[in-house]
PDB file of C-alpha atoms in Angstrom:
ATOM      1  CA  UNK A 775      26.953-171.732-123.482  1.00 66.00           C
ATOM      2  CA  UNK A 776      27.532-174.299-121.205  1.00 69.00           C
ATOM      3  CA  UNK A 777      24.171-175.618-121.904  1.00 79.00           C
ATOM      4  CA  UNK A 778      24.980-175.984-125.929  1.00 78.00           C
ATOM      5  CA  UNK A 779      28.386-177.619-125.354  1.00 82.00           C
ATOM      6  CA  UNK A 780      26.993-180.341-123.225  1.00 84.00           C
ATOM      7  CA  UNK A 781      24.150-180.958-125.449  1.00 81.00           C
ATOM      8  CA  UNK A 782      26.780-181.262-128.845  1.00 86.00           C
ATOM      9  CA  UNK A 783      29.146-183.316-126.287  1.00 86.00           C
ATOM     10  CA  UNK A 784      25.919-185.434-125.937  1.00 87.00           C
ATOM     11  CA  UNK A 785      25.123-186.082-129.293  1.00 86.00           C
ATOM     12  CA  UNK A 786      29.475-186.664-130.977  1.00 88.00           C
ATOM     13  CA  UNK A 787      28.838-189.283-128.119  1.00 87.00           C
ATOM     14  CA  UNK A 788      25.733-191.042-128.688  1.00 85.00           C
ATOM     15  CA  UNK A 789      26.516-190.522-132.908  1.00 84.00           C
ATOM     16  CA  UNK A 790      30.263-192.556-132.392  1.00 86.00           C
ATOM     17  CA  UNK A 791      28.101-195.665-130.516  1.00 84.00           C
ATOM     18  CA  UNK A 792      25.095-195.397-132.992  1.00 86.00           C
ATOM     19  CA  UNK A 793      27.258-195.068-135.870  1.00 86.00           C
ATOM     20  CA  UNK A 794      29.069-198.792-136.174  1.00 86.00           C
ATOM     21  CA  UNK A 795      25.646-200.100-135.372  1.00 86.00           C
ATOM     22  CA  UNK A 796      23.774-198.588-138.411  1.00 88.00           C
ATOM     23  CA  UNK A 797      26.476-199.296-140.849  1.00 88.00           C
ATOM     24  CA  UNK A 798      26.387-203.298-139.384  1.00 89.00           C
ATOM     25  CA  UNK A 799      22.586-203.123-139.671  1.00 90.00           C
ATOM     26  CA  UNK A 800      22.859-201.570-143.210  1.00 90.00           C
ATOM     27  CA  UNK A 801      25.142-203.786-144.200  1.00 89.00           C
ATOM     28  CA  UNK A 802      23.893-206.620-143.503  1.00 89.00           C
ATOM     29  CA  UNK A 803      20.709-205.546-146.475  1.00 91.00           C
ATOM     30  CA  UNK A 804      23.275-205.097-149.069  1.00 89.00           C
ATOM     31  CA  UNK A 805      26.173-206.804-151.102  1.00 88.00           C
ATOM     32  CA  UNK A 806      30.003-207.111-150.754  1.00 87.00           C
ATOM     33  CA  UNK A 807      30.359-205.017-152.934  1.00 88.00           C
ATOM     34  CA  UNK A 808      28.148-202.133-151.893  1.00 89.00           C
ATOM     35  CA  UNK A 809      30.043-202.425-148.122  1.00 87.00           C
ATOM     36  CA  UNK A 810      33.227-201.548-149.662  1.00 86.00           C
ATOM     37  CA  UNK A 811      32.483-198.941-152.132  1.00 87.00           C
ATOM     38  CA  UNK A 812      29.357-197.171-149.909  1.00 85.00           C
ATOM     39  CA  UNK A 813      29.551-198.321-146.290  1.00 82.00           C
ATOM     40  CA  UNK A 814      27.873-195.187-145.108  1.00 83.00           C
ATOM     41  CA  UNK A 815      24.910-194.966-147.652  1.00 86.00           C
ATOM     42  CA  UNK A 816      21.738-197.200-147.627  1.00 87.00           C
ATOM     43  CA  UNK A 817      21.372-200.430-149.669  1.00 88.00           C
ATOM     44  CA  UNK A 818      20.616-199.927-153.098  1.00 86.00           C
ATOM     45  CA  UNK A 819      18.127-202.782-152.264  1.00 84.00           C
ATOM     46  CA  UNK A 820      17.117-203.539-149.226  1.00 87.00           C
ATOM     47  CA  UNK A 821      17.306-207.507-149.814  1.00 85.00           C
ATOM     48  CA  UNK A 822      17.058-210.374-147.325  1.00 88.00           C
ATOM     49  CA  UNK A 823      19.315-212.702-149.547  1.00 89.00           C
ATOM     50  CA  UNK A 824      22.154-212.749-146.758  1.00 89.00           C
ATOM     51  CA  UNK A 825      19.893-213.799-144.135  1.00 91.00           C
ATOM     52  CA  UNK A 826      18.624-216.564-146.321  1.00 90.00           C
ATOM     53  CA  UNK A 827      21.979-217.599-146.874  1.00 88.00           C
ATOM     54  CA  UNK A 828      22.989-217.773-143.414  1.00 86.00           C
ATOM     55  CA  UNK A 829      19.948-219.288-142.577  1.00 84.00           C
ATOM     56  CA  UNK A 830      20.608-222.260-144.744  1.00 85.00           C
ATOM     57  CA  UNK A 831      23.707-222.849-143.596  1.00 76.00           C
ATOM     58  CA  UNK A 832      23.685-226.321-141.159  1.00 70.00           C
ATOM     59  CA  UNK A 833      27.386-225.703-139.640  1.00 80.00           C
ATOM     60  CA  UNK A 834      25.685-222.404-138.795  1.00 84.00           C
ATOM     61  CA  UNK A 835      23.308-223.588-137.455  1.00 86.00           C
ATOM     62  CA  UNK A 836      24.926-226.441-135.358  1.00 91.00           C
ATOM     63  CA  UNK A 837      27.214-223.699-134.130  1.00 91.00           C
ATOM     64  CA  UNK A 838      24.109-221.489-132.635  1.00 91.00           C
ATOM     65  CA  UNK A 839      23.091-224.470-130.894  1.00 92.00           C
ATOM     66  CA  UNK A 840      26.277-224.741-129.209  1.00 95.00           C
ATOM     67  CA  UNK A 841      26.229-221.919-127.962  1.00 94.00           C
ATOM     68  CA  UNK A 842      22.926-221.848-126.715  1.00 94.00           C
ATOM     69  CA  UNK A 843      23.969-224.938-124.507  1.00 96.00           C
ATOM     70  CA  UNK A 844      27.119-224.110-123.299  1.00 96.00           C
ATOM     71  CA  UNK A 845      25.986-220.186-122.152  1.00 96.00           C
ATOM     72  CA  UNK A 846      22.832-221.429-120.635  1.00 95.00           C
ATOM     73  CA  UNK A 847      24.652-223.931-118.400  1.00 97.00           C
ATOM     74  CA  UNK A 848      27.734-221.671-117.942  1.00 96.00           C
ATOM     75  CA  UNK A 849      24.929-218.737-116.534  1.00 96.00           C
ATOM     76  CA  UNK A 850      23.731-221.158-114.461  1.00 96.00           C
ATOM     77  CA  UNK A 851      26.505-222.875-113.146  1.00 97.00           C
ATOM     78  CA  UNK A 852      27.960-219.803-112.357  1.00 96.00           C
ATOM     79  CA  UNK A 853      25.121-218.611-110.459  1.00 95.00           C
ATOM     80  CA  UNK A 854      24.693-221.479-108.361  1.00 94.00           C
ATOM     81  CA  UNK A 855      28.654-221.601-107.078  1.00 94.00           C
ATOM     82  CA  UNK A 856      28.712-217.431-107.138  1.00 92.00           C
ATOM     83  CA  UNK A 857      25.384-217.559-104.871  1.00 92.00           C
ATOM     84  CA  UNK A 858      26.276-219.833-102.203  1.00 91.00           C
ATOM     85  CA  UNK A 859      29.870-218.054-102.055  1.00 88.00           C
ATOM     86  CA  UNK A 860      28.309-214.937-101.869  1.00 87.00           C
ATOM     87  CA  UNK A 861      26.089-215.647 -99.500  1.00 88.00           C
ATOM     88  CA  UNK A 862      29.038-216.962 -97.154  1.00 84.00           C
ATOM     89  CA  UNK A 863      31.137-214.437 -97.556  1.00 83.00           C
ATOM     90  CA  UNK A 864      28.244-212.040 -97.056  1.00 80.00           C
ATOM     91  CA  UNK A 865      27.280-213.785 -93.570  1.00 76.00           C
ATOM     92  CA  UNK A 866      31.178-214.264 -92.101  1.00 70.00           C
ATOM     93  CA  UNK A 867      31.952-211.252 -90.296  1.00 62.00           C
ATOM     94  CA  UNK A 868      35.060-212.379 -89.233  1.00 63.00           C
ATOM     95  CA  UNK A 869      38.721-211.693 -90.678  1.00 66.00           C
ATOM     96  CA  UNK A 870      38.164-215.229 -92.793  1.00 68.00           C
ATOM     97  CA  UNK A 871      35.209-213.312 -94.828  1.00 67.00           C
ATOM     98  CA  UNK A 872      37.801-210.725 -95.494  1.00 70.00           C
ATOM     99  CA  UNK A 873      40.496-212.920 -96.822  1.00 76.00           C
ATOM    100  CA  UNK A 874      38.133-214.694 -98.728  1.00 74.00           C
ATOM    101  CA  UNK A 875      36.653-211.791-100.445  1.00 72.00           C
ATOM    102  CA  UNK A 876      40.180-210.395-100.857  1.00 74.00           C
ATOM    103  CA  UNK A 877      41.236-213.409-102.484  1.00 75.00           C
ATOM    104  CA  UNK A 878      38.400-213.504-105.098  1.00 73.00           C
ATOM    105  CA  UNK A 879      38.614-209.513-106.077  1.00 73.00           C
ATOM    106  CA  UNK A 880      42.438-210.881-106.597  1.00 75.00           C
ATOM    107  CA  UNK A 881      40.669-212.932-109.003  1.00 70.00           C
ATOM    108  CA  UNK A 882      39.649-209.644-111.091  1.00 74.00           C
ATOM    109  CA  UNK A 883      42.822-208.183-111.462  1.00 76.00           C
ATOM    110  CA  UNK A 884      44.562-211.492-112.494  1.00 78.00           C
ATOM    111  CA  UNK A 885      43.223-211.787-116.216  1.00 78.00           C
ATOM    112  CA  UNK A 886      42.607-215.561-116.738  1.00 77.00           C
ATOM    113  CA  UNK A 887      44.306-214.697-120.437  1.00 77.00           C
ATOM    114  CA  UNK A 888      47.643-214.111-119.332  1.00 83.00           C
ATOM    115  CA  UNK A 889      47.659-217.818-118.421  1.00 84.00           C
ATOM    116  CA  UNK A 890      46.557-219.064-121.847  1.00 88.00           C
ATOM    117  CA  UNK A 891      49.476-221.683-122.739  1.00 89.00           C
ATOM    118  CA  UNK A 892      49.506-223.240-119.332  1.00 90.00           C
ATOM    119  CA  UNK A 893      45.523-223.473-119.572  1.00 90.00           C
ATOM    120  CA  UNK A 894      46.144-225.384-123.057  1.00 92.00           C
ATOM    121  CA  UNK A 895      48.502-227.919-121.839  1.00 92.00           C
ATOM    122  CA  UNK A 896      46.436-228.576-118.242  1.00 92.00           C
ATOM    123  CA  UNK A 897      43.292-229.312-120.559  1.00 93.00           C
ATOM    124  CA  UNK A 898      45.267-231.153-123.277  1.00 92.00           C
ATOM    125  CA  UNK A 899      46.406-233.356-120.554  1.00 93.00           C
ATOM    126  CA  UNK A 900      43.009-233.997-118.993  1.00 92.00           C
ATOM    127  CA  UNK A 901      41.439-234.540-121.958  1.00 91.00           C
ATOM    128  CA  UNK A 902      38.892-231.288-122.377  1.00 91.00           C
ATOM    129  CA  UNK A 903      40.312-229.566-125.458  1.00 91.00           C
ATOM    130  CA  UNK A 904      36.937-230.172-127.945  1.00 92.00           C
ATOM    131  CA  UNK A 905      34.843-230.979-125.527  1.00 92.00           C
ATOM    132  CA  UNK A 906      31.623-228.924-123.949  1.00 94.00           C
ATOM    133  CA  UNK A 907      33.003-229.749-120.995  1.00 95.00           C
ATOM    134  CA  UNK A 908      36.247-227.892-120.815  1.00 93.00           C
ATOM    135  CA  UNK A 909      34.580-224.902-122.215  1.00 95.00           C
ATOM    136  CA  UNK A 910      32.190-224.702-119.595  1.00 96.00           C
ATOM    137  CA  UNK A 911      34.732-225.422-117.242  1.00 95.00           C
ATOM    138  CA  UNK A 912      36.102-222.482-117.949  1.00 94.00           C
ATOM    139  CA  UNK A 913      34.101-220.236-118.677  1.00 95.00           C
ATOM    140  CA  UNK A 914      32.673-220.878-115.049  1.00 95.00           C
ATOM    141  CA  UNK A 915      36.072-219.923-113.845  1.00 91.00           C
ATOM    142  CA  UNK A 916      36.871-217.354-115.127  1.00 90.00           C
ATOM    143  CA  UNK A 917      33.417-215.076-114.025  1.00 92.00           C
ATOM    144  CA  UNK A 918      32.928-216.453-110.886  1.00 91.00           C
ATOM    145  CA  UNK A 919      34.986-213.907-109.499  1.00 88.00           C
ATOM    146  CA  UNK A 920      33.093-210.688-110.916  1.00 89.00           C
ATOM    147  CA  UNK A 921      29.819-212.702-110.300  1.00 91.00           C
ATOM    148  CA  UNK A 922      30.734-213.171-106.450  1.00 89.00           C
ATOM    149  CA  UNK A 923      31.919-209.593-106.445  1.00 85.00           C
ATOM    150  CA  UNK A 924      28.728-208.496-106.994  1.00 85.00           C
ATOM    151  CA  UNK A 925      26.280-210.784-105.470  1.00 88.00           C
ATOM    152  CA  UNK A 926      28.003-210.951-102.290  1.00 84.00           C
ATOM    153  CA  UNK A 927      27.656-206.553-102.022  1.00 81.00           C
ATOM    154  CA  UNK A 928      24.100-207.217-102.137  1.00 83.00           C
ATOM    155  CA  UNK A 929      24.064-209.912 -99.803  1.00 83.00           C
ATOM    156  CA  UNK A 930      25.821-207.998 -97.247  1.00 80.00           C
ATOM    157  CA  UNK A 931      22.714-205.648 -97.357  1.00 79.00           C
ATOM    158  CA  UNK A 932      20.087-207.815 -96.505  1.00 75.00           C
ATOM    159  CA  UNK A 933      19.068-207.319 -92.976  1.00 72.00           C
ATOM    160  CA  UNK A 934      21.200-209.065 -90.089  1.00 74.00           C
ATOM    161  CA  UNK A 935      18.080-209.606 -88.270  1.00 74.00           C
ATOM    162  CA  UNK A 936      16.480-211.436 -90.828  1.00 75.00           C
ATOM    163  CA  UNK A 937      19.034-213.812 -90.614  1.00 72.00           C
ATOM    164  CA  UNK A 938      19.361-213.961 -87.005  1.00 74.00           C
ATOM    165  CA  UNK A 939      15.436-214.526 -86.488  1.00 79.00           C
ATOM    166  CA  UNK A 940      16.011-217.564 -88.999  1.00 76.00           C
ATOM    167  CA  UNK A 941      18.567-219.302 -86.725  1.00 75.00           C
ATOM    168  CA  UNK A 942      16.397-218.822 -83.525  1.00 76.00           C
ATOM    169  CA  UNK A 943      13.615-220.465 -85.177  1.00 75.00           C
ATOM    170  CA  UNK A 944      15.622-223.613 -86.067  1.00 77.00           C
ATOM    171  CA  UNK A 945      16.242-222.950 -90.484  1.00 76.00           C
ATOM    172  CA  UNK A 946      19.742-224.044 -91.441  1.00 80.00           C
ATOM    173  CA  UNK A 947      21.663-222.237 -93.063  1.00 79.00           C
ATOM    174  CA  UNK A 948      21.243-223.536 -96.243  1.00 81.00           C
ATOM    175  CA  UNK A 949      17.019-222.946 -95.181  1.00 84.00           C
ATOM    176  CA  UNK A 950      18.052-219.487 -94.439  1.00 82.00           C
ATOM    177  CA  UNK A 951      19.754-218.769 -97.932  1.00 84.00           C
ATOM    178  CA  UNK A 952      17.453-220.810-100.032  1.00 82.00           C
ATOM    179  CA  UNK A 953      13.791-219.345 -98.306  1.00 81.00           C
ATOM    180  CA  UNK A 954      15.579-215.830 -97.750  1.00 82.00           C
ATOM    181  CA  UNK A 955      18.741-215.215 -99.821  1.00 82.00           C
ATOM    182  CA  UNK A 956      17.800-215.867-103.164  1.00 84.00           C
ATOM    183  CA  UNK A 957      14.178-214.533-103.109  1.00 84.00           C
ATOM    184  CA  UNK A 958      15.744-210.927-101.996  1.00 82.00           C
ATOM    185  CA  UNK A 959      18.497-211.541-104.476  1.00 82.00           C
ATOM    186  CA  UNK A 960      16.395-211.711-107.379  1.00 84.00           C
ATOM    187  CA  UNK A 961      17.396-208.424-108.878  1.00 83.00           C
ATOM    188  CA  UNK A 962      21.060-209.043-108.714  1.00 86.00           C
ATOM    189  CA  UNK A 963      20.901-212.434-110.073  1.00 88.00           C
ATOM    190  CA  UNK A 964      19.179-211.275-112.818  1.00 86.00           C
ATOM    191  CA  UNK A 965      21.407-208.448-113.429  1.00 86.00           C
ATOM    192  CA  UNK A 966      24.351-210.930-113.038  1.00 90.00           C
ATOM    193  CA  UNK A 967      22.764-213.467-115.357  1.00 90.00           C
ATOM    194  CA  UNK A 968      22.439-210.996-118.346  1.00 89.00           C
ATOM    195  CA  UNK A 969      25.848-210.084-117.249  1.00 90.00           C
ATOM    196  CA  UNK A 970      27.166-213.545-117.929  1.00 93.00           C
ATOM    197  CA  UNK A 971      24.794-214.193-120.701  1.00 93.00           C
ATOM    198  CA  UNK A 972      26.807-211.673-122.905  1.00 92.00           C
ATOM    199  CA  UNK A 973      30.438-212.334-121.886  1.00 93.00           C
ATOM    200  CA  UNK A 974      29.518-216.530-122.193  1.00 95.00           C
ATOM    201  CA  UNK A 975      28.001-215.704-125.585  1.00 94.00           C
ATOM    202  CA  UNK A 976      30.063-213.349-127.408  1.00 92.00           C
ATOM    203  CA  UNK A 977      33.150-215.447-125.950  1.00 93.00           C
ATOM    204  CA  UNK A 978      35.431-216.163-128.659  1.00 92.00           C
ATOM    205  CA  UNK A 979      39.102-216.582-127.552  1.00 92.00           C
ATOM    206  CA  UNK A 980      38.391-219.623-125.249  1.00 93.00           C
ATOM    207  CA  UNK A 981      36.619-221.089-127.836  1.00 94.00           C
ATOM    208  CA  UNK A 982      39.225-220.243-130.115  1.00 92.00           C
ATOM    209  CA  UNK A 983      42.039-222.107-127.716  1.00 92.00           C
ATOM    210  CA  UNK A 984      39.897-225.284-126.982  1.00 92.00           C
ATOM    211  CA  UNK A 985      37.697-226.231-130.202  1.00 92.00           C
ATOM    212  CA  UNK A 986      39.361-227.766-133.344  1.00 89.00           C
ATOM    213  CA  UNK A 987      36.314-229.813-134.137  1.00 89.00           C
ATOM    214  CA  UNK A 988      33.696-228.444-136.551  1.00 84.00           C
ATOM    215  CA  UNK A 989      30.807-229.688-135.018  1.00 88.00           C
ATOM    216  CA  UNK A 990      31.617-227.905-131.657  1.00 91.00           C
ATOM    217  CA  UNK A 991      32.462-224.535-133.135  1.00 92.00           C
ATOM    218  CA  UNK A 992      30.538-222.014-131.213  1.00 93.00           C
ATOM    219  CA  UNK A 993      28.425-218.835-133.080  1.00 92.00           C
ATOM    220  CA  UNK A 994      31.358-216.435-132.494  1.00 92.00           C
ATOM    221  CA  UNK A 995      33.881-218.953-133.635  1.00 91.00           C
ATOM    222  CA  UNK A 996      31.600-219.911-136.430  1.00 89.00           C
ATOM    223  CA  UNK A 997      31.455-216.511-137.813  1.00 88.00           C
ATOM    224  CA  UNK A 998      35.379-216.705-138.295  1.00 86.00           C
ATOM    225  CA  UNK A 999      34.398-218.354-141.461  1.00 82.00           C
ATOM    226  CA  UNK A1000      33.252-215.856-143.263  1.00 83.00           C
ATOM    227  CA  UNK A1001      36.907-213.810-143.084  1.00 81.00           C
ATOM    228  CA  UNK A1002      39.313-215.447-145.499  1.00 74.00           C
ATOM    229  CA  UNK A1003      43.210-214.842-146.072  1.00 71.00           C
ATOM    230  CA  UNK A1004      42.737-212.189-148.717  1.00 75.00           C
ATOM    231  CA  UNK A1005      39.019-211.276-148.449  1.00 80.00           C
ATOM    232  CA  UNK A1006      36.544-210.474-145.789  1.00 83.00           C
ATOM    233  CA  UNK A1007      33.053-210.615-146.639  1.00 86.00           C
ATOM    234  CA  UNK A1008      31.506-207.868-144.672  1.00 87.00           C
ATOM    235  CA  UNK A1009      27.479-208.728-146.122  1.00 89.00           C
ATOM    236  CA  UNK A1010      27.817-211.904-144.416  1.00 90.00           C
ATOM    237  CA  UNK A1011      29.883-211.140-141.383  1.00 90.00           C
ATOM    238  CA  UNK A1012      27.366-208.593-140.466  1.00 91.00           C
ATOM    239  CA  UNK A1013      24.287-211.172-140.924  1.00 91.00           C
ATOM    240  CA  UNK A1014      25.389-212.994-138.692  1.00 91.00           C
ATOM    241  CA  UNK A1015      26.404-210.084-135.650  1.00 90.00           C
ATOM    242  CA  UNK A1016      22.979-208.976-136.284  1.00 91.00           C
ATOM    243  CA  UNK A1017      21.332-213.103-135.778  1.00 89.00           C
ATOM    244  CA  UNK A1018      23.918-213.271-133.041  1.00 90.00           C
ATOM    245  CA  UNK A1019      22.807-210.509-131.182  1.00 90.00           C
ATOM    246  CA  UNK A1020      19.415-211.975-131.313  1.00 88.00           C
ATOM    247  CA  UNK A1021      19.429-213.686-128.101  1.00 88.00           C
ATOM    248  CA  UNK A1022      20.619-210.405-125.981  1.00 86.00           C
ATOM    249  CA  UNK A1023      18.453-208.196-126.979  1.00 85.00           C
ATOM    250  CA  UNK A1024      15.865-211.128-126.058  1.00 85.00           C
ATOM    251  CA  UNK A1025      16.799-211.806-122.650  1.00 81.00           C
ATOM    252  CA  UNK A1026      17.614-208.029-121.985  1.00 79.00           C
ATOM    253  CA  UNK A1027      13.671-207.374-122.630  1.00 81.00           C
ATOM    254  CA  UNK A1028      12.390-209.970-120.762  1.00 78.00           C
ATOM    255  CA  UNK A1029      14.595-209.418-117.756  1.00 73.00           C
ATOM    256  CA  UNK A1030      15.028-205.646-118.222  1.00 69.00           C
ATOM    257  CA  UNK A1031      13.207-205.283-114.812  1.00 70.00           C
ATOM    258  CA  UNK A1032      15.197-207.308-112.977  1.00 64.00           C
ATOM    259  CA  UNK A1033      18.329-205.946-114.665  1.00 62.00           C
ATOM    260  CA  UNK A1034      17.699-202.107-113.530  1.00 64.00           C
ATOM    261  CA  UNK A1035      16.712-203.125-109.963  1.00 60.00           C
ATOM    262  CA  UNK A1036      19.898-205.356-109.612  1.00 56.00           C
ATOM    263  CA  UNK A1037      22.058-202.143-111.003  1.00 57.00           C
ATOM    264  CA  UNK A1038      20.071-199.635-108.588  1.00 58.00           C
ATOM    265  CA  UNK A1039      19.823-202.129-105.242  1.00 55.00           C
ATOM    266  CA  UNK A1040      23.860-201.462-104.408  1.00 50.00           C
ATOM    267  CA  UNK A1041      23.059-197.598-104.671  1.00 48.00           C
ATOM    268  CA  UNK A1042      20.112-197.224-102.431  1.00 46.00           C
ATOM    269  CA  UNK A1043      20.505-199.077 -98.640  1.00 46.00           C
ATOM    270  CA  UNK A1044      17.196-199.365 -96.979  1.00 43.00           C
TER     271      UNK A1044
END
């Protein structure tokens, strides 16, 4: 009995997640039309006018290619400064390394949102609203915490005596986390970076606050075009979820490896 319930527990579950994905990847075949009158039934048609459409579109277009750039150098941005903090916080044993690591968990249980006006006026005033810039600029700050969080718990694995036999032979310590660190910390960077990858890209409310300019409009601002005042179309919207989500599934199977290690290394010590 027990058996039974946990096998139809298994499958309500895995039908609510499946469920908004196969009416989004239905949709996207068929008209406006058909998504309000049929959402749950197949296309009549299984046409590839909306992707043509969205493909054609240049402000589309220009708007992937934003956000291409700024994810790619938020990831990495991000990875640098969350490394090299990690990797002190990691190797200070003292009460210091506590505060510090204190004060950047802090970091996750102060949303960055809650401070969305002030954040307007400071990059009104210093010049970053519609710019690249100030949208990488914050985008950086506002993951570095989680990123730090979880690079520096794998840090704090790596052998002690690793280190130590680094210092007696001379390496600095920028030798000892650039020849030892971040060759043992592949997994978790990796897991990290497709971590950031789809917060950074599926970002829309800092884009929303900082971009006014149509030729900056990122892919998840972009999309806000196709919902009007008194009509959403649906067809549309759910073209472009399913080009936006492109990218992901991309870097999940090419780092897929490195993303399972990095989520198993903090279980296993050894």
């Amino acid at each position: 009995m027990y058996r039974v319930s946990r096998v139809i527990a298994l499958v309500t579950f895995a039908a609510m997640i499946l469920l908004p994905s196969l009416i989004v990847v239905m949709g996207s075949f068929k008209t406006d039309a058909e998504v309000y009158n049929k959402p749950l039934s197949l296309p009549n048609v299984w046409s590839l006018d909306n992707y043509r459409r969205l493909l054609s579109d240049s402000d589309l277009d220009v708007s992937f290619r934003n956000s291409v750039f700024v994810t790619i150098t938020s990831v990495v941005l991000t990875l640098i400064l969350a490394s090299l903090a990690s990797f002190a916080i990691a190797r200070m044993i003292t009460v210091s390394g506590k505060v510090l690591a204190g004060l950047f968990a802090l970091g996750l249980a102060i949303p960055a949102q809650i401070n969305l006006v002030p954040i307007y006026y400071i990059f009104k005033d210093l010049g970053l609203t519609n710019s690249f810039i100030g949208l990488i600029l914050i985008n950086v700050t506002t993951t570095l915490p989680i990123s730090i969080f979880i690079l520096s718990a794998f840090f704090r694995q790596v052998s002690k005596e690793m280190y130590e036999a680094s210092e007696v032979d001379g390496a600095s310590p920028f030798r000892i986390y650039r020849a030892i660190a971040l060759p043992l910390s592949r997994p978790a960077m990796g897991a990290t970076a497709i971590f950031l990858f789809v917060i950074n890209w599926n970002d829309l409310l800092w884009p929303l606050l900082l971009i006014q300019e149509s030729g900056k409009k990122t892919l998840p601002l972009a999309m806000l075009a196709y919902r009007g005042e008194y009509f959403v179309s649906f067809s549309m919207l759910f073209t472009a979820v399913m080009v936006a989500s492109l990218p992901m599934v991309i870097m999940y199977l090419f780092m897929q490896r490195s993303f399972i290690a990095g989520l198993t290394a903090g279980a296993v010590k050894g």
